[in-house]
Amino acid sequence: MPRSTDASQELLPGTLDLLILKTLSRGPLHGYGIAQHLLAVSAEVLQVGEGSLYPALQRLLGKEWVDAEWGLTDTGRRARIYRLTPAGRTQLAVETGKFTRMVGAIQAVLTA
Amino acid sequence: MFWKRKVDEILNRDSHDEELAEEMRLHLEMKTEELRDAGMPEREAREAARRAFGNQLQFAEDSRRHWLPRWMDEWRQDIRFALRSFAVNRGFVITVFLTMALGIGANTAIFSMVEAVMLRKLPVADPDSLMEVVPHLKQPGRWTSGGNDRWMLSYPLFREIVGAQRSFSCLYGSSRLVRSYAESGNGPWEIRPRAQFVSTCFFDTIGIPPLLGRGLQASDVNGESTQQVVVLSHSTWQQRFSADPAVLGRSITVGSTAFEIVGVMPPGFSGDSPAQPADFWLPLESYGRVTGFDSWNERGSVWFQAMGRLRPSVSRESAEAELTTLLRNFVHTDIAEWKKADASSQATPEMFRMELQSGAGGFNDLRGQYGQALRLLLGIVALLLLLACLNVAGLLMARGTARGHEIAVRLSLGASRVRVMRQLLLESLLLCSGGALFGLLLAHAFSLRFVSLLSKATAPLDLPYRMNGTVLLFTLAVTILATLVSALLPAWQTTRGRLSAQLASAGRSLTQHRSRLFLNRALVTAQVAVGVLLACGAGLMLRTLYNLSTQPVGYEVEHVLVAFLEQAPQREGVSRRSVFDLQTGRTEPLRARLASLHGASAATLAHMAPMSNWMMSATVHSSTGSTGHIMALRNSVSADYFETLSSPLIAGRHFRPEDHASGRRVCIIDEDLAQSLFPDLPAIGQSVSTGKVFDAREAMDVIGVVRANRWFGPKQDGAGQFKGMIWTTLEQERRPFQVALVKTTREPTEIVPALRQAFREEMPELLVTNITTLERLRDDTIQRERLLATLCTGFGGVALVMIFAGLHGLLAYSVERRIRELGVRIALGATRAHLLRLVGNESLALIAAGLFIGLPATWAVSHLLGSFLWEVKPTDPLTYIATLLVMAAIGLTAALPPARRAASVAPTEVLRND
């Protein structure tokens, strides 16, 4: 039976994680909120569906880069709210650095 | 932290699922609301939200993999699935469960015995460097009977070796003895104390520091005299002294000697013999004083064993060589003496050698007595387990066929074959593990019974049996092995089917499943073959036991009560002679009183009782002087000995009271001895004497000849060098009596209270140490055969039940599959008798195939049983024929219900179902 992997759904490996971390660095947010923000930034990231956000969130929980707690939304609904952990913040810096270098390198190749 | 989270996730898998579902639901709702607010109709908005979200199931699955590895998730599903399917197949589950419980339980039980008797090590530091020192004496033609030429050590030999040897860092002597009497601060002990006499190096060798005080030490002993000091075991300290911390300096009295307590050992240590725990430890040098054994210090008195700790740099071979040299030097002097006394002596120092055996398990007679039998039993239970596995395999195949449709569907829906096989194996593992757990309970109960089977009337066994880690590990390994053996083939077979065939036929064809039935038949044939092995083994063991229990011993063992007596408390320095003096004039009144007890028909007093592990022997010479060196067993008895034991007189007369007064020494011999001493003339009226040569002054008239007596019991083990038996009277030999024998007219144990009362009233100072029956003593001499016969019969019976079940299951299944064919046959005019025969023939054909393999196989390996059998050949035709008949009977009875089912098929019904 064919099985999709998280990575195959992404533009560039690690992009989705990086973008989620970036989104959460602005403050705690629930899943739908994160999806909205990502869609606003780029339609490409959640290409295979908004739901692909959730496996990514579980992965980040597993790595303890984000933390989750059940709370209430603005409209008073029960929702799982994600926030960045200190480890996640460090990781964000590392990933951002890596990503910038990689993009720089690709650009350099493409423009050469 | 990470692991806590993982564990939490595995345990809370369901709540994770729910949380994720709720989160996704919220997402969809919010998206729908957003779209609706933007003006989309409700239904379209919901659809759009769903489209935007993507494959919800897939995302849930992907998420799950982050909190649970995939394999673990699948195992979980498989286990759940298996448990669900068990719930609907209770009959199947219970059958597999019980079969495996019996197979695995039997293996665990026997292994736990092997572990306790043969594998367990002493709870001391570095048990592997302990070595038992065993002197061997090979003297052709004399002491080689039974192949057992192990000897013990004498004190002078031990002293010489200890003084000269360089191979051991410590070497100690050890003798265990159950004493009749001990008392401490709070009076006499109600149990018989178990003393261990050890030389002072014992505690250094063992290397376990005492809990209180000290162990025995070299300064306690000066030459051959010793301080009267004792070290207590922890349980003695607790039970006899209420764990009094100020116990040191107090004393216990053993026999009539007081010993000062100098130390207490920690809990868990009970000496160097696992089956014979000690209550306290006394100096080796106090043995003579405590037991009244005057010759403890003589060069030729061998009475104790030795153990030592080998130095790390010394090899076993070089230590053996060193000790052998020392031993030969020692016996050199003695051999010269023997030759002086008896010119015909063939003894040479080269007949003696020392052997070192691993002492890691401590002194353990059980290993020698039962080691071989236990290995045999391990083989037998392994066969039983194989049988159980074959049975379960058959059940799994049948179940696989029943589930063929379901499995074909699963395979076609994309489940991989490996996954389905894994699922099937897991189911089997669960079933076998359940059976194994139940088997552990069975094994526990069985092992307790086993220990009691090993206990003897004169030597109760205190085997520290327990289910420890080694045993559990063994059970685990056996369970996994049994699972693989029983489930691999069925799992492969079940997943082999083609969906098209499965779905298309749905059990309609007349000829399908030929290969499946073939495998099932092969399994049943194998079961029968294994069963033949077990049944033949059981048959041979039963015949052995029967032969031994009906073997005439020259006297009757039924309805005889045996009481072991001691003059108590045995006073210090009291010799046999003075105990006899104490009894003088009181023997006959006591005997008469015992004979007159209600329920008794005769009674006698004797120095020793037959089959009680004690013996006296003598060299006997005849007045004719024509015979050479004849060894005989001897006993001294009061009046009525032969009447009490119903040992028939062949010639002459019994002992009479006037024999004593007349002053002529008299004796009775058995026919074997008569034949050896006087091959050509009647024995009555001849005279014999004991000692090195015929001595006219010591000569005894032979007044009677009785039937040949087997003193050691039916097997007469280790008696090859004795040519017969001679009896004298207690009075003329001036020997004290030590046993009373009472012939009863009813159940012997019923008169025990009256017997005890008679002793109390007639001779209150007598200590009755043990009362048992002669039959029990006889049974103890054939204990190993009884044990093997009991266990082999039990295992054989279980095997037959399994074969019956396997065969019956196969036939019933085969009839069900062929029901249509049978209907057609009936419709075409087959008679019911014909159908009965059809099924019966199938059954007998399977049995015959099994016998065809099993009987020759049994024949080929039967010689392994040789040393366990008595007066029956391993290839005994009667046993083989009986096995064949039993198997045929099983074949027919197992076929009966399916055959009747076949004969009762109504053609219209089966054919209409098409």
PDB file of N, CA and C in Angstrom, chain B residues 403-456:
ATOM      1  N   ARG B 403     -11.072 -20.118   8.831  1.00  0.00           N
ATOM      2  CA  ARG B 403     -10.927 -18.673   8.637  1.00  0.00           C
ATOM      3  C   ARG B 403     -10.389 -18.347   7.255  1.00  0.00           C
ATOM      4  N   GLY B 404     -10.282 -19.372   6.422  1.00  0.00           N
ATOM      5  CA  GLY B 404      -9.681 -19.173   5.107  1.00  0.00           C
ATOM      6  C   GLY B 404     -10.305 -18.010   4.365  1.00  0.00           C
ATOM      7  N   HIS B 405     -11.609 -17.941   4.430  1.00  0.00           N
ATOM      8  CA  HIS B 405     -12.338 -16.905   3.721  1.00  0.00           C
ATOM      9  C   HIS B 405     -11.934 -15.520   4.222  1.00  0.00           C
ATOM     10  N   GLU B 406     -11.994 -15.368   5.550  1.00  0.00           N
ATOM     11  CA  GLU B 406     -11.652 -14.079   6.173  1.00  0.00           C
ATOM     12  C   GLU B 406     -10.228 -13.663   5.798  1.00  0.00           C
ATOM     13  N   ILE B 407      -9.309 -14.640   5.862  1.00  0.00           N
ATOM     14  CA  ILE B 407      -7.914 -14.308   5.603  1.00  0.00           C
ATOM     15  C   ILE B 407      -7.700 -13.974   4.136  1.00  0.00           C
ATOM     16  N   ALA B 408      -8.406 -14.708   3.254  1.00  0.00           N
ATOM     17  CA  ALA B 408      -8.305 -14.405   1.829  1.00  0.00           C
ATOM     18  C   ALA B 408      -8.774 -12.975   1.558  1.00  0.00           C
ATOM     19  N   VAL B 409      -9.845 -12.586   2.219  1.00  0.00           N
ATOM     20  CA  VAL B 409     -10.348 -11.226   2.034  1.00  0.00           C
ATOM     21  C   VAL B 409      -9.334 -10.208   2.524  1.00  0.00           C
ATOM     22  N   ARG B 410      -8.751 -10.476   3.679  1.00  0.00           N
ATOM     23  CA  ARG B 410      -7.764  -9.532   4.208  1.00  0.00           C
ATOM     24  C   ARG B 410      -6.567  -9.411   3.270  1.00  0.00           C
ATOM     25  N   LEU B 411      -6.126 -10.544   2.747  1.00  0.00           N
ATOM     26  CA  LEU B 411      -4.990 -10.510   1.828  1.00  0.00           C
ATOM     27  C   LEU B 411      -5.336  -9.698   0.578  1.00  0.00           C
ATOM     28  N   SER B 412      -6.560  -9.872   0.094  1.00  0.00           N
ATOM     29  CA  SER B 412      -6.932  -9.193  -1.148  1.00  0.00           C
ATOM     30  C   SER B 412      -7.149  -7.710  -0.909  1.00  0.00           C
ATOM     31  N   LEU B 413      -7.440  -7.336   0.327  1.00  0.00           N
ATOM     32  CA  LEU B 413      -7.638  -5.915   0.613  1.00  0.00           C
ATOM     33  C   LEU B 413      -6.314  -5.213   0.859  1.00  0.00           C
ATOM     34  N   GLY B 414      -5.213  -5.910   0.673  1.00  0.00           N
ATOM     35  CA  GLY B 414      -3.925  -5.227   0.711  1.00  0.00           C
ATOM     36  C   GLY B 414      -3.069  -5.552   1.901  1.00  0.00           C
ATOM     37  N   ALA B 415      -3.549  -6.421   2.820  1.00  0.00           N
ATOM     38  CA  ALA B 415      -2.683  -6.808   3.924  1.00  0.00           C
ATOM     39  C   ALA B 415      -1.572  -7.687   3.351  1.00  0.00           C
ATOM     40  N   SER B 416      -0.341  -7.454   3.791  1.00  0.00           N
ATOM     41  CA  SER B 416       0.744  -8.262   3.252  1.00  0.00           C
ATOM     42  C   SER B 416       0.707  -9.635   3.915  1.00  0.00           C
ATOM     43  N   ARG B 417       1.250 -10.630   3.216  1.00  0.00           N
ATOM     44  CA  ARG B 417       1.222 -11.991   3.749  1.00  0.00           C
ATOM     45  C   ARG B 417       2.009 -12.075   5.051  1.00  0.00           C
ATOM     46  N   VAL B 418       3.136 -11.347   5.065  1.00  0.00           N
ATOM     47  CA  VAL B 418       3.949 -11.345   6.273  1.00  0.00           C
ATOM     48  C   VAL B 418       3.140 -10.836   7.458  1.00  0.00           C
ATOM     49  N   ARG B 419       2.376  -9.774   7.173  1.00  0.00           N
ATOM     50  CA  ARG B 419       1.592  -9.167   8.247  1.00  0.00           C
ATOM     51  C   ARG B 419       0.530 -10.137   8.756  1.00  0.00           C
ATOM     52  N   VAL B 420      -0.119 -10.830   7.851  1.00  0.00           N
ATOM     53  CA  VAL B 420      -1.154 -11.772   8.266  1.00  0.00           C
ATOM     54  C   VAL B 420      -0.523 -12.948   9.010  1.00  0.00           C
ATOM     55  N   MET B 421       0.642 -13.422   8.509  1.00  0.00           N
ATOM     56  CA  MET B 421       1.319 -14.510   9.210  1.00  0.00           C
ATOM     57  C   MET B 421       1.731 -14.074  10.607  1.00  0.00           C
ATOM     58  N   ARG B 422       2.205 -12.821  10.671  1.00  0.00           N
ATOM     59  CA  ARG B 422       2.623 -12.311  11.972  1.00  0.00           C
ATOM     60  C   ARG B 422       1.433 -12.286  12.916  1.00  0.00           C
ATOM     61  N   GLN B 423       0.327 -11.856  12.375  1.00  0.00           N
ATOM     62  CA  GLN B 423      -0.891 -11.808  13.172  1.00  0.00           C
ATOM     63  C   GLN B 423      -1.251 -13.204  13.706  1.00  0.00           C
ATOM     64  N   LEU B 424      -1.146 -14.208  12.827  1.00  0.00           N
ATOM     65  CA  LEU B 424      -1.475 -15.574  13.229  1.00  0.00           C
ATOM     66  C   LEU B 424      -0.482 -16.083  14.273  1.00  0.00           C
ATOM     67  N   LEU B 425       0.810 -15.779  14.055  1.00  0.00           N
ATOM     68  CA  LEU B 425       1.826 -16.218  15.021  1.00  0.00           C
ATOM     69  C   LEU B 425       1.599 -15.561  16.370  1.00  0.00           C
ATOM     70  N   LEU B 426       1.215 -14.287  16.320  1.00  0.00           N
ATOM     71  CA  LEU B 426       0.987 -13.572  17.573  1.00  0.00           C
ATOM     72  C   LEU B 426      -0.164 -14.212  18.341  1.00  0.00           C
ATOM     73  N   GLU B 427      -1.209 -14.548  17.616  1.00  0.00           N
ATOM     74  CA  GLU B 427      -2.340 -15.238  18.258  1.00  0.00           C
ATOM     75  C   GLU B 427      -1.861 -16.495  18.950  1.00  0.00           C
ATOM     76  N   SER B 428      -1.026 -17.257  18.245  1.00  0.00           N
ATOM     77  CA  SER B 428      -0.519 -18.502  18.822  1.00  0.00           C
ATOM     78  C   SER B 428       0.356 -18.223  20.036  1.00  0.00           C
ATOM     79  N   LEU B 429       1.175 -17.166  19.926  1.00  0.00           N
ATOM     80  CA  LEU B 429       2.040 -16.826  21.056  1.00  0.00           C
ATOM     81  C   LEU B 429       1.197 -16.489  22.284  1.00  0.00           C
ATOM     82  N   LEU B 430       0.122 -15.726  22.059  1.00  0.00           N
ATOM     83  CA  LEU B 430      -0.757 -15.377  23.180  1.00  0.00           C
ATOM     84  C   LEU B 430      -1.350 -16.637  23.793  1.00  0.00           C
ATOM     85  N   LEU B 431      -1.822 -17.528  22.939  1.00  0.00           N
ATOM     86  CA  LEU B 431      -2.422 -18.768  23.442  1.00  0.00           C
ATOM     87  C   LEU B 431      -1.400 -19.584  24.220  1.00  0.00           C
ATOM     88  N   CYS B 432      -0.206 -19.731  23.638  1.00  0.00           N
ATOM     89  CA  CYS B 432       0.824 -20.532  24.306  1.00  0.00           C
ATOM     90  C   CYS B 432       1.261 -19.892  25.615  1.00  0.00           C
ATOM     91  N   SER B 433       1.357 -18.563  25.629  1.00  0.00           N
ATOM     92  CA  SER B 433       1.759 -17.885  26.862  1.00  0.00           C
ATOM     93  C   SER B 433       0.714 -18.087  27.940  1.00  0.00           C
ATOM     94  N   GLY B 434      -0.544 -18.010  27.545  1.00  0.00           N
ATOM     95  CA  GLY B 434      -1.615 -18.268  28.510  1.00  0.00           C
ATOM     96  C   GLY B 434      -1.484 -19.678  29.049  1.00  0.00           C
ATOM     97  N   GLY B 435      -1.269 -20.626  28.125  1.00  0.00           N
ATOM     98  CA  GLY B 435      -1.079 -22.008  28.544  1.00  0.00           C
ATOM     99  C   GLY B 435       0.123 -22.141  29.460  1.00  0.00           C
ATOM    100  N   ALA B 436       1.197 -21.401  29.129  1.00  0.00           N
ATOM    101  CA  ALA B 436       2.424 -21.477  29.938  1.00  0.00           C
ATOM    102  C   ALA B 436       2.172 -20.970  31.361  1.00  0.00           C
ATOM    103  N   LEU B 437       1.398 -19.897  31.477  1.00  0.00           N
ATOM    104  CA  LEU B 437       1.095 -19.377  32.816  1.00  0.00           C
ATOM    105  C   LEU B 437       0.352 -20.426  33.632  1.00  0.00           C
ATOM    106  N   PHE B 438      -0.635 -21.024  33.006  1.00  0.00           N
ATOM    107  CA  PHE B 438      -1.387 -22.076  33.661  1.00  0.00           C
ATOM    108  C   PHE B 438      -0.458 -23.254  33.971  1.00  0.00           C
ATOM    109  N   GLY B 439       0.442 -23.537  33.015  1.00  0.00           N
ATOM    110  CA  GLY B 439       1.411 -24.613  33.194  1.00  0.00           C
ATOM    111  C   GLY B 439       2.319 -24.371  34.390  1.00  0.00           C
ATOM    112  N   LEU B 440       2.667 -23.108  34.634  1.00  0.00           N
ATOM    113  CA  LEU B 440       3.511 -22.787  35.793  1.00  0.00           C
ATOM    114  C   LEU B 440       2.813 -23.198  37.087  1.00  0.00           C
ATOM    115  N   LEU B 441       1.509 -22.944  37.147  1.00  0.00           N
ATOM    116  CA  LEU B 441       0.750 -23.347  38.338  1.00  0.00           C
ATOM    117  C   LEU B 441       0.771 -24.867  38.478  1.00  0.00           C
ATOM    118  N   LEU B 442       0.506 -25.552  37.351  1.00  0.00           N
ATOM    119  CA  LEU B 442       0.546 -27.022  37.368  1.00  0.00           C
ATOM    120  C   LEU B 442       1.913 -27.507  37.830  1.00  0.00           C
ATOM    121  N   ALA B 443       2.966 -26.882  37.265  1.00  0.00           N
ATOM    122  CA  ALA B 443       4.325 -27.304  37.580  1.00  0.00           C
ATOM    123  C   ALA B 443       4.610 -27.128  39.063  1.00  0.00           C
ATOM    124  N   HIS B 444       4.115 -26.045  39.612  1.00  0.00           N
ATOM    125  CA  HIS B 444       4.360 -25.783  41.026  1.00  0.00           C
ATOM    126  C   HIS B 444       3.746 -26.895  41.885  1.00  0.00           C
ATOM    127  N   ALA B 445       2.476 -27.200  41.599  1.00  0.00           N
ATOM    128  CA  ALA B 445       1.793 -28.261  42.354  1.00  0.00           C
ATOM    129  C   ALA B 445       2.510 -29.589  42.143  1.00  0.00           C
ATOM    130  N   PHE B 446       2.874 -29.844  40.905  1.00  0.00           N
ATOM    131  CA  PHE B 446       3.524 -31.095  40.557  1.00  0.00           C
ATOM    132  C   PHE B 446       4.864 -31.238  41.280  1.00  0.00           C
ATOM    133  N   SER B 447       5.626 -30.152  41.322  1.00  0.00           N
ATOM    134  CA  SER B 447       6.959 -30.235  41.909  1.00  0.00           C
ATOM    135  C   SER B 447       6.905 -30.524  43.405  1.00  0.00           C
ATOM    136  N   LEU B 448       5.916 -29.962  44.076  1.00  0.00           N
ATOM    137  CA  LEU B 448       5.782 -30.247  45.502  1.00  0.00           C
ATOM    138  C   LEU B 448       5.527 -31.739  45.692  1.00  0.00           C
ATOM    139  N   ARG B 449       4.679 -32.281  44.824  1.00  0.00           N
ATOM    140  CA  ARG B 449       4.377 -33.713  44.876  1.00  0.00           C
ATOM    141  C   ARG B 449       5.644 -34.518  44.560  1.00  0.00           C
ATOM    142  N   PHE B 450       6.395 -34.030  43.609  1.00  0.00           N
ATOM    143  CA  PHE B 450       7.624 -34.690  43.194  1.00  0.00           C
ATOM    144  C   PHE B 450       8.595 -34.792  44.363  1.00  0.00           C
ATOM    145  N   VAL B 451       8.747 -33.687  45.100  1.00  0.00           N
ATOM    146  CA  VAL B 451       9.652 -33.703  46.246  1.00  0.00           C
ATOM    147  C   VAL B 451       9.197 -34.749  47.244  1.00  0.00           C
ATOM    148  N   SER B 452       7.878 -34.883  47.427  1.00  0.00           N
ATOM    149  CA  SER B 452       7.396 -35.866  48.394  1.00  0.00           C
ATOM    150  C   SER B 452       7.625 -37.288  47.854  1.00  0.00           C
ATOM    151  N   LEU B 453       7.609 -37.443  46.525  1.00  0.00           N
ATOM    152  CA  LEU B 453       7.906 -38.761  45.947  1.00  0.00           C
ATOM    153  C   LEU B 453       9.363 -39.158  46.192  1.00  0.00           C
ATOM    154  N   LEU B 454      10.234 -38.153  46.322  1.00  0.00           N
ATOM    155  CA  LEU B 454      11.657 -38.428  46.518  1.00  0.00           C
ATOM    156  C   LEU B 454      12.001 -38.656  47.980  1.00  0.00           C
ATOM    157  N   SER B 455      11.073 -38.344  48.877  1.00  0.00           N
ATOM    158  CA  SER B 455      11.335 -38.450  50.301  1.00  0.00           C
ATOM    159  C   SER B 455      11.272 -39.911  50.726  1.00  0.00           C
ATOM    160  N   LYS B 456      12.175 -40.298  51.622  1.00  0.00           N
ATOM    161  CA  LYS B 456      12.157 -41.673  52.096  1.00  0.00           C
ATOM    162  C   LYS B 456      11.745 -41.720  53.562  1.00  0.00           C
TER     163      LYS B 456
END
